[in-house]
Amino acid sequence: GCYNKLAQVYFVRGEYKLADKFLTQSLELLAGDAASPEYHRYRALGNQARIKTLLGEWDSAQKMLEDCVKYCRRSGNQPSESKNLLSLGYVHYLKEEYTEARAYYEQAYGLIKALDAVRDRSIYHEYMGDLLRAMGDHKMARQHYGYAMEIGNRIGPQSAIISQTRRRLAMLEHDCGNYALAAEHAERALEVSEMLGEIVEAAAAKAILGSLAAIKGNYDDAVTSFDQA
């Protein structure tokens, strides 16, 4: 109901603590309503797990997502199962549990292929790119980000996939010392994220541009970018 909608508004604005608060209230209402379909509760729980992930409450997020995966398997909801498996893998990636992360991503990918879920396929490639980058395999990370970009360009060159993947590529090229290429990706990520009103993505792109400006010795530009981020 209204708590869920409020949570969505605050989530988009990057105000995760308020989003978490309203989702908790929504879940309390759903738990007390015997007529409410079970899937409504698990959909809200999955959304809250994603917010807990962003708040750094990884153990809570992991438990919620494990419950969601069990529910999806019990009810045969494969589209939601694949999304929750991706999110569960991402939590393990954040915890630097890379073997577990990869296992969940591969489970998700099996379902994504079977369902031909294009948007989720791009998320899989983004997440695999992040994992491989963390493991130091920059070549394979770049390849996965390339697959995500291909999907993004098919969906629409001004889509969230493009801003997110460009930002990821900027971080990768920054790590590799390819600063001109990193700047190109970060500028495109900023352009698309600002057009879409993605406050958090825009801030991340500005932070990369700030770091690149500092590396080049442009400290005034660096301070401006960091202040805006």
PDB file of C-alpha atoms in Angstrom:
ATOM      1  CA  GLY A   1       0.000   0.000   0.000  1.00  0.00           C
ATOM      2  CA  CYS A   2       1.042   3.543   0.762  1.00  0.00           C
ATOM      3  CA  TYR A   3       4.058   2.498   2.888  1.00  0.00           C
ATOM      4  CA  ASN A   4       5.412   0.515  -0.058  1.00  0.00           C
ATOM      5  CA  LYS A   5       4.991   3.518  -2.387  1.00  0.00           C
ATOM      6  CA  LEU A   6       6.708   5.821   0.122  1.00  0.00           C
ATOM      7  CA  ALA A   7       9.569   3.318   0.365  1.00  0.00           C
ATOM      8  CA  GLN A   8       9.944   3.405  -3.430  1.00  0.00           C
ATOM      9  CA  VAL A   9      10.088   7.224  -3.452  1.00  0.00           C
ATOM     10  CA  TYR A  10      12.808   7.338  -0.782  1.00  0.00           C
ATOM     11  CA  PHE A  11      14.719   4.497  -2.471  1.00  0.00           C
ATOM     12  CA  VAL A  12      14.888   6.406  -5.778  1.00  0.00           C
ATOM     13  CA  ARG A  13      16.055   9.514  -3.874  1.00  0.00           C
ATOM     14  CA  GLY A  14      18.851   7.480  -2.264  1.00  0.00           C
ATOM     15  CA  GLU A  15      17.369   7.910   1.246  1.00  0.00           C
ATOM     16  CA  TYR A  16      17.765   4.260   2.174  1.00  0.00           C
ATOM     17  CA  LYS A  17      17.140   4.511   5.926  1.00  0.00           C
ATOM     18  CA  LEU A  18      13.708   6.070   5.325  1.00  0.00           C
ATOM     19  CA  ALA A  19      12.963   3.510   2.603  1.00  0.00           C
ATOM     20  CA  ASP A  20      13.905   0.745   5.077  1.00  0.00           C
ATOM     21  CA  LYS A  21      11.639   2.242   7.765  1.00  0.00           C
ATOM     22  CA  PHE A  22       8.591   2.348   5.472  1.00  0.00           C
ATOM     23  CA  LEU A  23       9.214  -1.160   4.147  1.00  0.00           C
ATOM     24  CA  THR A  24       9.368  -2.454   7.742  1.00  0.00           C
ATOM     25  CA  GLN A  25       5.953  -0.836   8.375  1.00  0.00           C
ATOM     26  CA  SER A  26       4.613  -2.320   5.143  1.00  0.00           C
ATOM     27  CA  LEU A  27       5.831  -5.817   6.151  1.00  0.00           C
ATOM     28  CA  GLU A  28       4.212  -5.453   9.599  1.00  0.00           C
ATOM     29  CA  LEU A  29       0.880  -4.604   7.955  1.00  0.00           C
ATOM     30  CA  LEU A  30       1.171  -7.517   5.506  1.00  0.00           C
ATOM     31  CA  ALA A  31       1.997  -9.940   8.350  1.00  0.00           C
ATOM     32  CA  GLY A  32      -1.121  -8.851  10.222  1.00  0.00           C
ATOM     33  CA  ASP A  33      -3.424  -9.182   7.194  1.00  0.00           C
ATOM     34  CA  ALA A  34      -4.508 -12.808   6.766  1.00  0.00           C
ATOM     35  CA  ALA A  35      -6.143 -11.985   3.399  1.00  0.00           C
ATOM     36  CA  SER A  36      -2.908 -10.601   1.940  1.00  0.00           C
ATOM     37  CA  PRO A  37      -1.299 -12.918  -0.675  1.00  0.00           C
ATOM     38  CA  GLU A  38       1.962 -14.488   0.488  1.00  0.00           C
ATOM     39  CA  TYR A  39       3.858 -13.232  -2.555  1.00  0.00           C
ATOM     40  CA  HIS A  40       3.191  -9.602  -1.524  1.00  0.00           C
ATOM     41  CA  ARG A  41       5.116 -10.189   1.713  1.00  0.00           C
ATOM     42  CA  TYR A  42       8.044 -11.847  -0.045  1.00  0.00           C
ATOM     43  CA  ARG A  43       8.191  -9.151  -2.716  1.00  0.00           C
ATOM     44  CA  ALA A  44       8.436  -6.516   0.048  1.00  0.00           C
ATOM     45  CA  LEU A  45      11.017  -8.676   1.869  1.00  0.00           C
ATOM     46  CA  GLY A  46      13.148  -8.906  -1.289  1.00  0.00           C
ATOM     47  CA  ASN A  47      12.973  -5.131  -1.703  1.00  0.00           C
ATOM     48  CA  GLN A  48      13.977  -4.626   1.919  1.00  0.00           C
ATOM     49  CA  ALA A  49      16.913  -7.015   1.471  1.00  0.00           C
ATOM     50  CA  ARG A  50      18.185  -4.835  -1.380  1.00  0.00           C
ATOM     51  CA  ILE A  51      17.959  -1.753   0.841  1.00  0.00           C
ATOM     52  CA  LYS A  52      19.706  -3.582   3.717  1.00  0.00           C
ATOM     53  CA  THR A  53      22.470  -4.416   1.216  1.00  0.00           C
ATOM     54  CA  LEU A  54      22.898  -0.735   0.353  1.00  0.00           C
ATOM     55  CA  LEU A  55      22.921   0.154   4.068  1.00  0.00           C
ATOM     56  CA  GLY A  56      25.758  -2.341   4.631  1.00  0.00           C
ATOM     57  CA  GLU A  57      23.564  -4.670   6.748  1.00  0.00           C
ATOM     58  CA  TRP A  58      24.745  -7.678   4.769  1.00  0.00           C
ATOM     59  CA  ASP A  59      23.905 -10.467   7.227  1.00  0.00           C
ATOM     60  CA  SER A  60      20.281  -9.257   7.485  1.00  0.00           C
ATOM     61  CA  ALA A  61      20.075  -8.965   3.706  1.00  0.00           C
ATOM     62  CA  GLN A  62      21.491 -12.473   3.235  1.00  0.00           C
ATOM     63  CA  LYS A  63      18.923 -14.045   5.599  1.00  0.00           C
ATOM     64  CA  MET A  64      16.029 -12.201   3.914  1.00  0.00           C
ATOM     65  CA  LEU A  65      17.173 -13.241   0.436  1.00  0.00           C
ATOM     66  CA  GLU A  66      17.630 -16.878   1.481  1.00  0.00           C
ATOM     67  CA  ASP A  67      14.018 -16.827   2.739  1.00  0.00           C
ATOM     68  CA  CYS A  68      12.874 -15.265  -0.545  1.00  0.00           C
ATOM     69  CA  VAL A  69      14.682 -17.927  -2.630  1.00  0.00           C
ATOM     70  CA  LYS A  70      13.039 -20.706  -0.562  1.00  0.00           C
ATOM     71  CA  TYR A  71       9.618 -19.122  -1.100  1.00  0.00           C
ATOM     72  CA  CYS A  72      10.218 -18.745  -4.860  1.00  0.00           C
ATOM     73  CA  ARG A  73      11.239 -22.402  -5.160  1.00  0.00           C
ATOM     74  CA  ARG A  74       8.226 -23.484  -3.129  1.00  0.00           C
ATOM     75  CA  SER A  75       5.841 -21.433  -5.277  1.00  0.00           C
ATOM     76  CA  GLY A  76       7.606 -22.015  -8.623  1.00  0.00           C
ATOM     77  CA  ASN A  77       8.264 -18.319  -9.205  1.00  0.00           C
ATOM     78  CA  GLN A  78      11.401 -18.581 -11.354  1.00  0.00           C
ATOM     79  CA  PRO A  79      11.617 -14.899 -12.475  1.00  0.00           C
ATOM     80  CA  SER A  80      11.734 -13.734  -8.834  1.00  0.00           C
ATOM     81  CA  GLU A  81      14.020 -16.626  -7.886  1.00  0.00           C
ATOM     82  CA  SER A  82      16.627 -15.523 -10.456  1.00  0.00           C
ATOM     83  CA  LYS A  83      16.496 -11.909  -9.197  1.00  0.00           C
ATOM     84  CA  ASN A  84      16.889 -13.002  -5.582  1.00  0.00           C
ATOM     85  CA  LEU A  85      19.786 -15.324  -6.477  1.00  0.00           C
ATOM     86  CA  LEU A  86      21.563 -12.414  -8.196  1.00  0.00           C
ATOM     87  CA  SER A  87      21.016 -10.248  -5.103  1.00  0.00           C
ATOM     88  CA  LEU A  88      22.214 -13.057  -2.824  1.00  0.00           C
ATOM     89  CA  GLY A  89      25.355 -13.480  -4.924  1.00  0.00           C
ATOM     90  CA  TYR A  90      25.960  -9.731  -4.728  1.00  0.00           C
ATOM     91  CA  VAL A  91      25.765  -9.792  -0.905  1.00  0.00           C
ATOM     92  CA  HIS A  92      28.399 -12.558  -0.847  1.00  0.00           C
ATOM     93  CA  TYR A  93      30.537 -10.509  -3.276  1.00  0.00           C
ATOM     94  CA  LEU A  94      30.353  -7.536  -0.880  1.00  0.00           C
ATOM     95  CA  LYS A  95      31.382  -9.849   1.971  1.00  0.00           C
ATOM     96  CA  GLU A  96      34.341 -10.933  -0.223  1.00  0.00           C
ATOM     97  CA  GLU A  97      32.996 -14.496  -0.309  1.00  0.00           C
ATOM     98  CA  TYR A  98      33.753 -14.853  -3.989  1.00  0.00           C
ATOM     99  CA  THR A  99      33.226 -18.618  -4.391  1.00  0.00           C
ATOM    100  CA  GLU A 100      29.712 -18.361  -2.920  1.00  0.00           C
ATOM    101  CA  ALA A 101      28.970 -15.257  -4.994  1.00  0.00           C
ATOM    102  CA  ARG A 102      29.942 -17.010  -8.225  1.00  0.00           C
ATOM    103  CA  ALA A 103      27.860 -20.092  -7.358  1.00  0.00           C
ATOM    104  CA  TYR A 104      24.712 -17.979  -6.838  1.00  0.00           C
ATOM    105  CA  TYR A 105      25.350 -15.987 -10.023  1.00  0.00           C
ATOM    106  CA  GLU A 106      25.647 -19.206 -12.023  1.00  0.00           C
ATOM    107  CA  GLN A 107      22.434 -20.590 -10.490  1.00  0.00           C
ATOM    108  CA  ALA A 108      20.695 -17.334 -11.442  1.00  0.00           C
ATOM    109  CA  TYR A 109      22.131 -17.434 -14.968  1.00  0.00           C
ATOM    110  CA  GLY A 110      20.704 -20.917 -15.557  1.00  0.00           C
ATOM    111  CA  LEU A 111      17.212 -19.554 -14.849  1.00  0.00           C
ATOM    112  CA  ILE A 112      17.818 -16.303 -16.765  1.00  0.00           C
ATOM    113  CA  LYS A 113      18.804 -18.246 -19.904  1.00  0.00           C
ATOM    114  CA  ALA A 114      15.767 -20.521 -19.610  1.00  0.00           C
ATOM    115  CA  LEU A 115      13.443 -17.516 -19.131  1.00  0.00           C
ATOM    116  CA  ASP A 116      15.253 -15.345 -21.727  1.00  0.00           C
ATOM    117  CA  ALA A 117      15.113 -12.486 -19.187  1.00  0.00           C
ATOM    118  CA  VAL A 118      17.046  -9.750 -21.007  1.00  0.00           C
ATOM    119  CA  ARG A 119      17.243  -7.155 -18.182  1.00  0.00           C
ATOM    120  CA  ASP A 120      18.355  -9.780 -15.657  1.00  0.00           C
ATOM    121  CA  ARG A 121      20.962 -11.067 -18.111  1.00  0.00           C
ATOM    122  CA  SER A 122      22.540  -7.596 -18.143  1.00  0.00           C
ATOM    123  CA  ILE A 123      22.566  -7.511 -14.314  1.00  0.00           C
ATOM    124  CA  TYR A 124      24.269 -10.930 -14.294  1.00  0.00           C
ATOM    125  CA  HIS A 125      27.003  -9.594 -16.603  1.00  0.00           C
ATOM    126  CA  GLU A 126      27.413  -6.406 -14.515  1.00  0.00           C
ATOM    127  CA  TYR A 127      27.733  -8.436 -11.305  1.00  0.00           C
ATOM    128  CA  MET A 128      30.087 -11.001 -12.845  1.00  0.00           C
ATOM    129  CA  GLY A 129      32.214  -8.116 -14.110  1.00  0.00           C
ATOM    130  CA  ASP A 130      32.390  -6.707 -10.569  1.00  0.00           C
ATOM    131  CA  LEU A 131      33.334 -10.100  -9.159  1.00  0.00           C
ATOM    132  CA  LEU A 132      36.068 -10.721 -11.727  1.00  0.00           C
ATOM    133  CA  ARG A 133      37.423  -7.197 -11.272  1.00  0.00           C
ATOM    134  CA  ALA A 134      37.661  -7.816  -7.516  1.00  0.00           C
ATOM    135  CA  MET A 135      39.477 -11.080  -8.245  1.00  0.00           C
ATOM    136  CA  GLY A 136      41.968  -9.250 -10.484  1.00  0.00           C
ATOM    137  CA  ASP A 137      40.763 -10.721 -13.802  1.00  0.00           C
ATOM    138  CA  HIS A 138      40.398  -7.423 -15.641  1.00  0.00           C
ATOM    139  CA  LYS A 139      40.217  -9.000 -19.102  1.00  0.00           C
ATOM    140  CA  MET A 140      37.174 -11.169 -18.260  1.00  0.00           C
ATOM    141  CA  ALA A 141      35.596  -8.332 -16.255  1.00  0.00           C
ATOM    142  CA  ARG A 142      35.834  -6.066 -19.311  1.00  0.00           C
ATOM    143  CA  GLN A 143      34.235  -8.814 -21.435  1.00  0.00           C
ATOM    144  CA  HIS A 144      31.242  -9.147 -19.078  1.00  0.00           C
ATOM    145  CA  TYR A 145      30.770  -5.378 -18.950  1.00  0.00           C
ATOM    146  CA  GLY A 146      30.866  -5.417 -22.761  1.00  0.00           C
ATOM    147  CA  TYR A 147      27.999  -7.944 -22.834  1.00  0.00           C
ATOM    148  CA  ALA A 148      26.003  -5.738 -20.436  1.00  0.00           C
ATOM    149  CA  MET A 149      26.624  -2.704 -22.683  1.00  0.00           C
ATOM    150  CA  GLU A 150      25.374  -4.620 -25.740  1.00  0.00           C
ATOM    151  CA  ILE A 151      22.126  -5.402 -23.919  1.00  0.00           C
ATOM    152  CA  GLY A 152      21.847  -1.814 -22.685  1.00  0.00           C
ATOM    153  CA  ASN A 153      22.249  -0.438 -26.209  1.00  0.00           C
ATOM    154  CA  ARG A 154      19.518  -2.810 -27.435  1.00  0.00           C
ATOM    155  CA  ILE A 155      17.139  -1.728 -24.648  1.00  0.00           C
ATOM    156  CA  GLY A 156      18.015   1.944 -25.107  1.00  0.00           C
ATOM    157  CA  PRO A 157      21.241   3.974 -25.102  1.00  0.00           C
ATOM    158  CA  GLN A 158      19.794   6.229 -22.390  1.00  0.00           C
ATOM    159  CA  SER A 159      18.945   3.355 -20.033  1.00  0.00           C
ATOM    160  CA  ALA A 160      20.083   2.717 -16.448  1.00  0.00           C
ATOM    161  CA  ILE A 161      22.080  -0.280 -17.746  1.00  0.00           C
ATOM    162  CA  ILE A 162      24.288   2.135 -19.712  1.00  0.00           C
ATOM    163  CA  SER A 163      24.919   4.532 -16.813  1.00  0.00           C
ATOM    164  CA  GLN A 164      25.673   1.669 -14.396  1.00  0.00           C
ATOM    165  CA  THR A 165      27.918  -0.261 -16.799  1.00  0.00           C
ATOM    166  CA  ARG A 166      29.775   2.861 -17.945  1.00  0.00           C
ATOM    167  CA  ARG A 167      30.435   3.708 -14.278  1.00  0.00           C
ATOM    168  CA  ARG A 168      31.728   0.155 -13.716  1.00  0.00           C
ATOM    169  CA  LEU A 169      33.957   0.384 -16.791  1.00  0.00           C
ATOM    170  CA  ALA A 170      35.264   3.753 -15.558  1.00  0.00           C
ATOM    171  CA  MET A 171      36.253   2.131 -12.244  1.00  0.00           C
ATOM    172  CA  LEU A 172      37.912  -0.787 -14.049  1.00  0.00           C
ATOM    173  CA  GLU A 173      39.928   1.453 -16.403  1.00  0.00           C
ATOM    174  CA  HIS A 174      40.841   3.685 -13.434  1.00  0.00           C
ATOM    175  CA  ASP A 175      42.244   0.588 -11.667  1.00  0.00           C
ATOM    176  CA  CYS A 176      44.199  -0.340 -14.806  1.00  0.00           C
ATOM    177  CA  GLY A 177      45.672   3.161 -15.204  1.00  0.00           C
ATOM    178  CA  ASN A 178      43.772   3.843 -18.446  1.00  0.00           C
ATOM    179  CA  TYR A 179      42.756   7.303 -17.256  1.00  0.00           C
ATOM    180  CA  ALA A 180      41.557   8.845 -20.547  1.00  0.00           C
ATOM    181  CA  LEU A 181      39.261   5.871 -21.171  1.00  0.00           C
ATOM    182  CA  ALA A 182      38.089   5.957 -17.534  1.00  0.00           C
ATOM    183  CA  ALA A 183      37.167   9.648 -17.928  1.00  0.00           C
ATOM    184  CA  GLU A 184      35.261   8.941 -21.146  1.00  0.00           C
ATOM    185  CA  HIS A 185      33.191   6.218 -19.446  1.00  0.00           C
ATOM    186  CA  ALA A 186      32.608   8.309 -16.284  1.00  0.00           C
ATOM    187  CA  GLU A 187      31.453  11.349 -18.298  1.00  0.00           C
ATOM    188  CA  ARG A 188      28.963   9.214 -20.257  1.00  0.00           C
ATOM    189  CA  ALA A 189      27.771   7.558 -17.020  1.00  0.00           C
ATOM    190  CA  LEU A 190      27.224  11.005 -15.479  1.00  0.00           C
ATOM    191  CA  GLU A 191      25.370  12.297 -18.544  1.00  0.00           C
ATOM    192  CA  VAL A 192      22.921   9.356 -18.635  1.00  0.00           C
ATOM    193  CA  SER A 193      22.431   9.123 -14.848  1.00  0.00           C
ATOM    194  CA  GLU A 194      21.643  12.852 -14.581  1.00  0.00           C
ATOM    195  CA  MET A 195      19.178  12.560 -17.450  1.00  0.00           C
ATOM    196  CA  LEU A 196      17.465   9.630 -15.664  1.00  0.00           C
ATOM    197  CA  GLY A 197      17.521  11.389 -12.276  1.00  0.00           C
ATOM    198  CA  GLU A 198      19.703   8.654 -10.722  1.00  0.00           C
ATOM    199  CA  ILE A 199      21.196  10.633  -7.831  1.00  0.00           C
ATOM    200  CA  VAL A 200      23.384   7.840  -6.425  1.00  0.00           C
ATOM    201  CA  GLU A 201      24.779   6.825  -9.840  1.00  0.00           C
ATOM    202  CA  ALA A 202      25.516  10.463 -10.719  1.00  0.00           C
ATOM    203  CA  ALA A 203      27.385  10.924  -7.424  1.00  0.00           C
ATOM    204  CA  ALA A 204      29.451   7.770  -8.078  1.00  0.00           C
ATOM    205  CA  ALA A 205      30.408   9.042 -11.555  1.00  0.00           C
ATOM    206  CA  LYS A 206      31.400  12.461 -10.110  1.00  0.00           C
ATOM    207  CA  ALA A 207      33.575  10.750  -7.488  1.00  0.00           C
ATOM    208  CA  ILE A 208      35.463   8.881 -10.255  1.00  0.00           C
ATOM    209  CA  LEU A 209      35.909  12.124 -12.228  1.00  0.00           C
ATOM    210  CA  GLY A 210      37.189  13.787  -9.046  1.00  0.00           C
ATOM    211  CA  SER A 211      39.752  11.043  -8.528  1.00  0.00           C
ATOM    212  CA  LEU A 212      40.865  11.288 -12.174  1.00  0.00           C
ATOM    213  CA  ALA A 213      41.224  15.084 -11.897  1.00  0.00           C
ATOM    214  CA  ALA A 214      43.389  14.660  -8.770  1.00  0.00           C
ATOM    215  CA  ILE A 215      45.613  12.127 -10.559  1.00  0.00           C
ATOM    216  CA  LYS A 216      46.164  14.690 -13.357  1.00  0.00           C
ATOM    217  CA  GLY A 217      46.952  17.367 -10.750  1.00  0.00           C
ATOM    218  CA  ASN A 218      43.764  19.371 -11.464  1.00  0.00           C
ATOM    219  CA  TYR A 219      42.984  19.825  -7.781  1.00  0.00           C
ATOM    220  CA  ASP A 220      40.353  22.565  -8.246  1.00  0.00           C
ATOM    221  CA  ASP A 221      38.385  20.293 -10.598  1.00  0.00           C
ATOM    222  CA  ALA A 222      38.880  17.392  -8.199  1.00  0.00           C
ATOM    223  CA  VAL A 223      37.488  19.350  -5.244  1.00  0.00           C
ATOM    224  CA  THR A 224      34.512  20.526  -7.339  1.00  0.00           C
ATOM    225  CA  SER A 225      33.693  16.946  -8.431  1.00  0.00           C
ATOM    226  CA  PHE A 226      33.996  15.585  -4.896  1.00  0.00           C
ATOM    227  CA  ASP A 227      31.840  18.425  -3.498  1.00  0.00           C
ATOM    228  CA  GLN A 228      29.140  17.674  -6.085  1.00  0.00           C
ATOM    229  CA  ALA A 229      29.345  13.932  -5.364  1.00  0.00           C
TER     230      ALA A 229
END
